[in-house]
């Protein structure tokens, strides 16, 4: 059993959707868990009508609200060490691929990966994780911030390797058949999902410094 686990996610709620059970189980097993979130998710979709006032184009209130939700999720999962990469609001949610928000000032997608990677490397050298979990190279479903988080996570591990070498890097994946099942339950047409998804196994490898 690993004694230290680091997870790198793009937005608040990604950690619960993708790795909530993993984190809770790790905490219960006595593993020290650190979660790094790269943006506040300012461009997220607001679904409940009662929260419509938080929509991304209204007074920039969605990010702080999601930060509070994230803190509540960390408490519920038992995670005591949660960090916002570079500090709150350092990089902004880029929105879905192809939108103008991808190129907005401070957008995470438009950042040169080495800048946020250096911030992450400082976290790695401090917490010295045995295992790092992040997205696959396609970001799961092609979200630019998920792709960037993957790049930053691996580059951060490279930059920190002189001080601390991570034992394993794992990708958070959704099997294609499970994705198709979930889409079908929502009434989507049958067939392959409209994005590239990992096969039924998750890529994993030992970390090797270049």
mmCIF file of N, CA and C in Angstrom, residues 181-190:
data_model
loop_
_atom_site.group_PDB
_atom_site.id
_atom_site.type_symbol
_atom_site.label_atom_id
_atom_site.label_comp_id
_atom_site.label_asym_id
_atom_site.label_seq_id
_atom_site.Cartn_x
_atom_site.Cartn_y
_atom_site.Cartn_z
ATOM 1 N N UNK A 181 -22.819 3.182 -22.436
ATOM 2 C CA UNK A 181 -24.003 2.854 -21.642
ATOM 3 C C UNK A 181 -24.599 4.097 -21.001
ATOM 4 N N UNK A 182 -23.732 4.944 -20.459
ATOM 5 C CA UNK A 182 -24.225 6.159 -19.807
ATOM 6 C C UNK A 182 -24.864 7.100 -20.816
ATOM 7 N N UNK A 183 -24.257 7.219 -21.998
ATOM 8 C CA UNK A 183 -24.844 8.070 -23.025
ATOM 9 C C UNK A 183 -26.207 7.539 -23.460
ATOM 10 N N UNK A 184 -26.310 6.225 -23.592
ATOM 11 C CA UNK A 184 -27.585 5.628 -24.002
ATOM 12 C C UNK A 184 -28.663 5.897 -22.949
ATOM 13 N N UNK A 185 -28.275 5.885 -21.670
ATOM 14 C CA UNK A 185 -29.250 6.140 -20.611
ATOM 15 C C UNK A 185 -29.780 7.564 -20.656
ATOM 16 N N UNK A 186 -29.020 8.446 -21.306
ATOM 17 C CA UNK A 186 -29.451 9.839 -21.460
ATOM 18 C C UNK A 186 -30.181 10.087 -22.768
ATOM 19 N N UNK A 187 -30.405 9.004 -23.536
ATOM 20 C CA UNK A 187 -31.127 9.122 -24.786
ATOM 21 C C UNK A 187 -30.261 9.443 -25.976
ATOM 22 N N UNK A 188 -28.936 9.334 -25.834
ATOM 23 C CA UNK A 188 -28.031 9.610 -26.958
ATOM 24 C C UNK A 188 -28.095 8.473 -27.966
ATOM 25 N N UNK A 189 -27.826 8.747 -29.250
ATOM 26 C CA UNK A 189 -27.830 7.697 -30.268
ATOM 27 C C UNK A 189 -26.813 6.616 -29.935
ATOM 28 N N UNK A 190 -27.116 5.391 -30.341
ATOM 29 C CA UNK A 190 -26.191 4.294 -30.112
ATOM 30 C C UNK A 190 -24.959 4.440 -31.002
#
